[in-house]
Amino acid sequence: EVRLLESGGGLVQPGGSLRLSCAASGFTFGRYGMSWVRQAPGKGLEWVSTFSGLSFDTHYADSVKGRFTVSRDSSENTLYLQMNSLRAEDTAVYYCAKDFVSGDSHSFDSWGQGTLVSVSS
Amino acid sequence: EIVLTQSPATLSLSPGERVTLSCRASQSVSSYLAWYQQKPGQAPRLLIYDASNRATGIPARFSGSGSGTDFTLTISSLEPEDFAVYYCQQREKWPLTFGGGTKVEIK
């Protein structure tokens, strides 16, 4: 059974930093692209970042480029999102999500439960 | 950026009714479109990938169609558990984008 468990969310002041983690199990982690998707309170889904499964390429939404960094540790089966220079508009539930087929497919068949990031003074 | 426009924003329906949801892309996404269902307090669930393929475990009452810029998600007969928000998502080009969602509510 695929499991994705996010952690690291919390309350942070504007300009601060947080690192989110997503612990994965139940599949061969290194073969799949993994992404972060967020959802602001009462709003829709917004793609944030992807770590590609085959190429080790990373991709970012313009809204976070230069501030957020996605990485993964295949030995620990964990995906990370380092978030710097946080803004109020980054407030959201952050989900990690797994590609639906190995390689790079970039639609998501498994999601974590989400971790809430609140940016406020 | 490819913009996905979903319509209508809200649908008020009764159990047993047939539902058709629309997703229109600002440029062609070929068949690289997925549909998700999200219930309050839950993560999204993949229903359809690549326009017309049901994901594992998804009931046959859910079907997807379309290509290029116009896509449809159909629920043949609404079950009580189908009342939720539905999102489309394209994977044709970076950045990946989602539609704004359609809420299917109980009439």
PDB file of N, CA, C and O in Angstrom, chain A residues 17-54:
ATOM      1  N   SER A  17      11.407  30.780   7.272  1.00  0.00           N
ATOM      2  CA  SER A  17      11.657  29.556   6.503  1.00  0.00           C
ATOM      3  C   SER A  17      11.026  28.358   7.190  1.00  0.00           C
ATOM      4  O   SER A  17      10.849  28.346   8.425  1.00  0.00           O
ATOM      5  N   LEU A  18      10.709  27.356   6.390  1.00  0.00           N
ATOM      6  CA  LEU A  18      10.251  26.060   6.871  1.00  0.00           C
ATOM      7  C   LEU A  18      10.755  25.001   5.904  1.00  0.00           C
ATOM      8  O   LEU A  18      10.954  25.278   4.721  1.00  0.00           O
ATOM      9  N   ARG A  19      10.943  23.784   6.419  1.00  0.00           N
ATOM     10  CA  ARG A  19      11.239  22.651   5.547  1.00  0.00           C
ATOM     11  C   ARG A  19      10.177  21.588   5.757  1.00  0.00           C
ATOM     12  O   ARG A  19      10.000  21.094   6.882  1.00  0.00           O
ATOM     13  N   LEU A  20       9.485  21.269   4.688  1.00  0.00           N
ATOM     14  CA  LEU A  20       8.494  20.201   4.719  1.00  0.00           C
ATOM     15  C   LEU A  20       9.142  18.888   4.307  1.00  0.00           C
ATOM     16  O   LEU A  20      10.043  18.871   3.469  1.00  0.00           O
ATOM     17  N   SER A  21       8.666  17.810   4.895  1.00  0.00           N
ATOM     18  CA  SER A  21       9.119  16.465   4.546  1.00  0.00           C
ATOM     19  C   SER A  21       7.923  15.623   4.133  1.00  0.00           C
ATOM     20  O   SER A  21       6.809  15.828   4.628  1.00  0.00           O
ATOM     21  N   CYS A  22       8.169  14.674   3.265  1.00  0.00           N
ATOM     22  CA  CYS A  22       7.150  13.715   2.849  1.00  0.00           C
ATOM     23  C   CYS A  22       7.789  12.329   2.871  1.00  0.00           C
ATOM     24  O   CYS A  22       8.623  12.011   2.008  1.00  0.00           O
ATOM     25  N   ALA A  23       7.440  11.528   3.861  1.00  0.00           N
ATOM     26  CA  ALA A  23       7.978  10.168   3.986  1.00  0.00           C
ATOM     27  C   ALA A  23       7.116   9.215   3.173  1.00  0.00           C
ATOM     28  O   ALA A  23       5.900   9.150   3.373  1.00  0.00           O
ATOM     29  N   ALA A  24       7.753   8.487   2.269  1.00  0.00           N
ATOM     30  CA  ALA A  24       7.026   7.610   1.336  1.00  0.00           C
ATOM     31  C   ALA A  24       7.309   6.149   1.639  1.00  0.00           C
ATOM     32  O   ALA A  24       8.415   5.787   2.061  1.00  0.00           O
ATOM     33  N   SER A  25       6.310   5.320   1.389  1.00  0.00           N
ATOM     34  CA  SER A  25       6.484   3.878   1.530  1.00  0.00           C
ATOM     35  C   SER A  25       5.502   3.170   0.615  1.00  0.00           C
ATOM     36  O   SER A  25       4.529   3.762   0.147  1.00  0.00           O
ATOM     37  N   GLY A  26       5.800   1.885   0.348  1.00  0.00           N
ATOM     38  CA  GLY A  26       4.885   1.072  -0.438  1.00  0.00           C
ATOM     39  C   GLY A  26       5.135   1.080  -1.931  1.00  0.00           C
ATOM     40  O   GLY A  26       4.364   0.471  -2.680  1.00  0.00           O
ATOM     41  N   PHE A  27       6.201   1.760  -2.372  1.00  0.00           N
ATOM     42  CA  PHE A  27       6.543   1.764  -3.796  1.00  0.00           C
ATOM     43  C   PHE A  27       8.030   2.080  -3.930  1.00  0.00           C
ATOM     44  O   PHE A  27       8.670   2.496  -2.959  1.00  0.00           O
ATOM     45  N   THR A  28       8.564   1.887  -5.117  1.00  0.00           N
ATOM     46  CA  THR A  28       9.989   2.157  -5.360  1.00  0.00           C
ATOM     47  C   THR A  28      10.157   3.654  -5.575  1.00  0.00           C
ATOM     48  O   THR A  28      10.040   4.164  -6.691  1.00  0.00           O
ATOM     49  N   PHE A  29      10.448   4.334  -4.496  1.00  0.00           N
ATOM     50  CA  PHE A  29      10.418   5.797  -4.450  1.00  0.00           C
ATOM     51  C   PHE A  29      11.235   6.439  -5.570  1.00  0.00           C
ATOM     52  O   PHE A  29      10.777   7.359  -6.248  1.00  0.00           O
ATOM     53  N   GLY A  30      12.434   5.951  -5.788  1.00  0.00           N
ATOM     54  CA  GLY A  30      13.344   6.598  -6.731  1.00  0.00           C
ATOM     55  C   GLY A  30      12.901   6.537  -8.177  1.00  0.00           C
ATOM     56  O   GLY A  30      13.450   7.254  -9.017  1.00  0.00           O
ATOM     57  N   ARG A  31      11.912   5.715  -8.485  1.00  0.00           N
ATOM     58  CA  ARG A  31      11.486   5.566  -9.877  1.00  0.00           C
ATOM     59  C   ARG A  31      10.356   6.507 -10.260  1.00  0.00           C
ATOM     60  O   ARG A  31       9.978   6.574 -11.432  1.00  0.00           O
ATOM     61  N   TYR A  32       9.813   7.202  -9.276  1.00  0.00           N
ATOM     62  CA  TYR A  32       8.623   8.008  -9.537  1.00  0.00           C
ATOM     63  C   TYR A  32       8.903   9.492  -9.372  1.00  0.00           C
ATOM     64  O   TYR A  32       9.602   9.907  -8.446  1.00  0.00           O
ATOM     65  N   GLY A  33       8.323  10.291 -10.257  1.00  0.00           N
ATOM     66  CA  GLY A  33       8.293  11.717 -10.021  1.00  0.00           C
ATOM     67  C   GLY A  33       7.415  12.016  -8.822  1.00  0.00           C
ATOM     68  O   GLY A  33       6.415  11.331  -8.581  1.00  0.00           O
ATOM     69  N   MET A  34       7.820  13.026  -8.053  1.00  0.00           N
ATOM     70  CA  MET A  34       7.076  13.412  -6.861  1.00  0.00           C
ATOM     71  C   MET A  34       6.872  14.922  -6.893  1.00  0.00           C
ATOM     72  O   MET A  34       7.763  15.673  -7.311  1.00  0.00           O
ATOM     73  N   SER A  35       5.726  15.338  -6.430  1.00  0.00           N
ATOM     74  CA  SER A  35       5.375  16.752  -6.503  1.00  0.00           C
ATOM     75  C   SER A  35       4.823  17.274  -5.194  1.00  0.00           C
ATOM     76  O   SER A  35       4.385  16.501  -4.340  1.00  0.00           O
ATOM     77  N   TRP A  36       4.828  18.591  -5.089  1.00  0.00           N
ATOM     78  CA  TRP A  36       4.130  19.307  -4.025  1.00  0.00           C
ATOM     79  C   TRP A  36       3.000  20.112  -4.656  1.00  0.00           C
ATOM     80  O   TRP A  36       3.205  20.806  -5.667  1.00  0.00           O
ATOM     81  N   VAL A  37       1.827  20.006  -4.060  1.00  0.00           N
ATOM     82  CA  VAL A  37       0.635  20.742  -4.497  1.00  0.00           C
ATOM     83  C   VAL A  37       0.053  21.401  -3.259  1.00  0.00           C
ATOM     84  O   VAL A  37      -0.008  20.780  -2.189  1.00  0.00           O
ATOM     85  N   ARG A  38      -0.355  22.652  -3.368  1.00  0.00           N
ATOM     86  CA  ARG A  38      -0.899  23.330  -2.193  1.00  0.00           C
ATOM     87  C   ARG A  38      -2.327  23.801  -2.428  1.00  0.00           C
ATOM     88  O   ARG A  38      -2.795  23.902  -3.563  1.00  0.00           O
ATOM     89  N   GLN A  39      -2.982  24.092  -1.319  1.00  0.00           N
ATOM     90  CA  GLN A  39      -4.374  24.541  -1.361  1.00  0.00           C
ATOM     91  C   GLN A  39      -4.571  25.572  -0.272  1.00  0.00           C
ATOM     92  O   GLN A  39      -4.573  25.242   0.918  1.00  0.00           O
ATOM     93  N   ALA A  40      -4.726  26.821  -0.681  1.00  0.00           N
ATOM     94  CA  ALA A  40      -5.008  27.883   0.276  1.00  0.00           C
ATOM     95  C   ALA A  40      -6.399  27.672   0.879  1.00  0.00           C
ATOM     96  O   ALA A  40      -7.259  27.027   0.254  1.00  0.00           O
ATOM     97  N   PRO A  41      -6.642  28.181   2.063  1.00  0.00           N
ATOM     98  CA  PRO A  41      -7.934  27.960   2.722  1.00  0.00           C
ATOM     99  C   PRO A  41      -9.112  28.367   1.851  1.00  0.00           C
ATOM    100  O   PRO A  41      -9.173  29.498   1.361  1.00  0.00           O
ATOM    101  N   GLY A  42     -10.010  27.432   1.599  1.00  0.00           N
ATOM    102  CA  GLY A  42     -11.206  27.696   0.808  1.00  0.00           C
ATOM    103  C   GLY A  42     -10.976  27.860  -0.682  1.00  0.00           C
ATOM    104  O   GLY A  42     -11.902  28.239  -1.412  1.00  0.00           O
ATOM    105  N   LYS A  43      -9.765  27.575  -1.140  1.00  0.00           N
ATOM    106  CA  LYS A  43      -9.423  27.777  -2.552  1.00  0.00           C
ATOM    107  C   LYS A  43      -9.155  26.458  -3.259  1.00  0.00           C
ATOM    108  O   LYS A  43      -9.261  25.384  -2.670  1.00  0.00           O
ATOM    109  N   GLY A  44      -8.779  26.552  -4.530  1.00  0.00           N
ATOM    110  CA  GLY A  44      -8.507  25.373  -5.329  1.00  0.00           C
ATOM    111  C   GLY A  44      -7.075  24.884  -5.187  1.00  0.00           C
ATOM    112  O   GLY A  44      -6.299  25.369  -4.356  1.00  0.00           O
ATOM    113  N   LEU A  45      -6.745  23.909  -6.019  1.00  0.00           N
ATOM    114  CA  LEU A  45      -5.427  23.290  -5.985  1.00  0.00           C
ATOM    115  C   LEU A  45      -4.442  24.091  -6.833  1.00  0.00           C
ATOM    116  O   LEU A  45      -4.786  24.569  -7.918  1.00  0.00           O
ATOM    117  N   GLU A  46      -3.208  24.200  -6.327  1.00  0.00           N
ATOM    118  CA  GLU A  46      -2.139  24.893  -7.044  1.00  0.00           C
ATOM    119  C   GLU A  46      -0.887  24.025  -7.027  1.00  0.00           C
ATOM    120  O   GLU A  46      -0.364  23.716  -5.945  1.00  0.00           O
ATOM    121  N   TRP A  47      -0.394  23.660  -8.182  1.00  0.00           N
ATOM    122  CA  TRP A  47       0.879  22.939  -8.271  1.00  0.00           C
ATOM    123  C   TRP A  47       2.011  23.855  -7.833  1.00  0.00           C
ATOM    124  O   TRP A  47       2.043  25.030  -8.212  1.00  0.00           O
ATOM    125  N   VAL A  48       2.953  23.289  -7.067  1.00  0.00           N
ATOM    126  CA  VAL A  48       4.061  24.075  -6.526  1.00  0.00           C
ATOM    127  C   VAL A  48       5.396  23.654  -7.153  1.00  0.00           C
ATOM    128  O   VAL A  48       6.153  24.497  -7.634  1.00  0.00           O
ATOM    129  N   SER A  49       5.689  22.360  -7.106  1.00  0.00           N
ATOM    130  CA  SER A  49       7.025  21.919  -7.514  1.00  0.00           C
ATOM    131  C   SER A  49       7.019  20.420  -7.790  1.00  0.00           C
ATOM    132  O   SER A  49       6.210  19.685  -7.222  1.00  0.00           O
ATOM    133  N   THR A  50       7.929  19.995  -8.664  1.00  0.00           N
ATOM    134  CA  THR A  50       8.099  18.578  -9.011  1.00  0.00           C
ATOM    135  C   THR A  50       9.560  18.211  -9.034  1.00  0.00           C
ATOM    136  O   THR A  50      10.394  18.980  -9.530  1.00  0.00           O
ATOM    137  N   PHE A  51       9.851  17.017  -8.494  1.00  0.00           N
ATOM    138  CA  PHE A  51      11.161  16.398  -8.664  1.00  0.00           C
ATOM    139  C   PHE A  51      10.943  15.221  -9.602  1.00  0.00           C
ATOM    140  O   PHE A  51      10.258  14.274  -9.253  1.00  0.00           O
ATOM    141  N   SER A  52      11.519  15.274 -10.776  1.00  0.00           N
ATOM    142  CA  SER A  52      11.264  14.258 -11.793  1.00  0.00           C
ATOM    143  C   SER A  52      11.834  12.916 -11.403  1.00  0.00           C
ATOM    144  O   SER A  52      12.866  12.840 -10.732  1.00  0.00           O
ATOM    145  N   GLY A  53      11.157  11.857 -11.864  1.00  0.00           N
ATOM    146  CA  GLY A  53      11.546  10.519 -11.465  1.00  0.00           C
ATOM    147  C   GLY A  53      12.778   9.995 -12.159  1.00  0.00           C
ATOM    148  O   GLY A  53      13.571   9.275 -11.565  1.00  0.00           O
ATOM    149  N   LEU A  54      12.949  10.333 -13.411  1.00  0.00           N
ATOM    150  CA  LEU A  54      14.050   9.766 -14.194  1.00  0.00           C
ATOM    151  C   LEU A  54      15.224  10.708 -14.331  1.00  0.00           C
ATOM    152  O   LEU A  54      16.375  10.303 -14.253  1.00  0.00           O
TER     153      LEU A  54
END
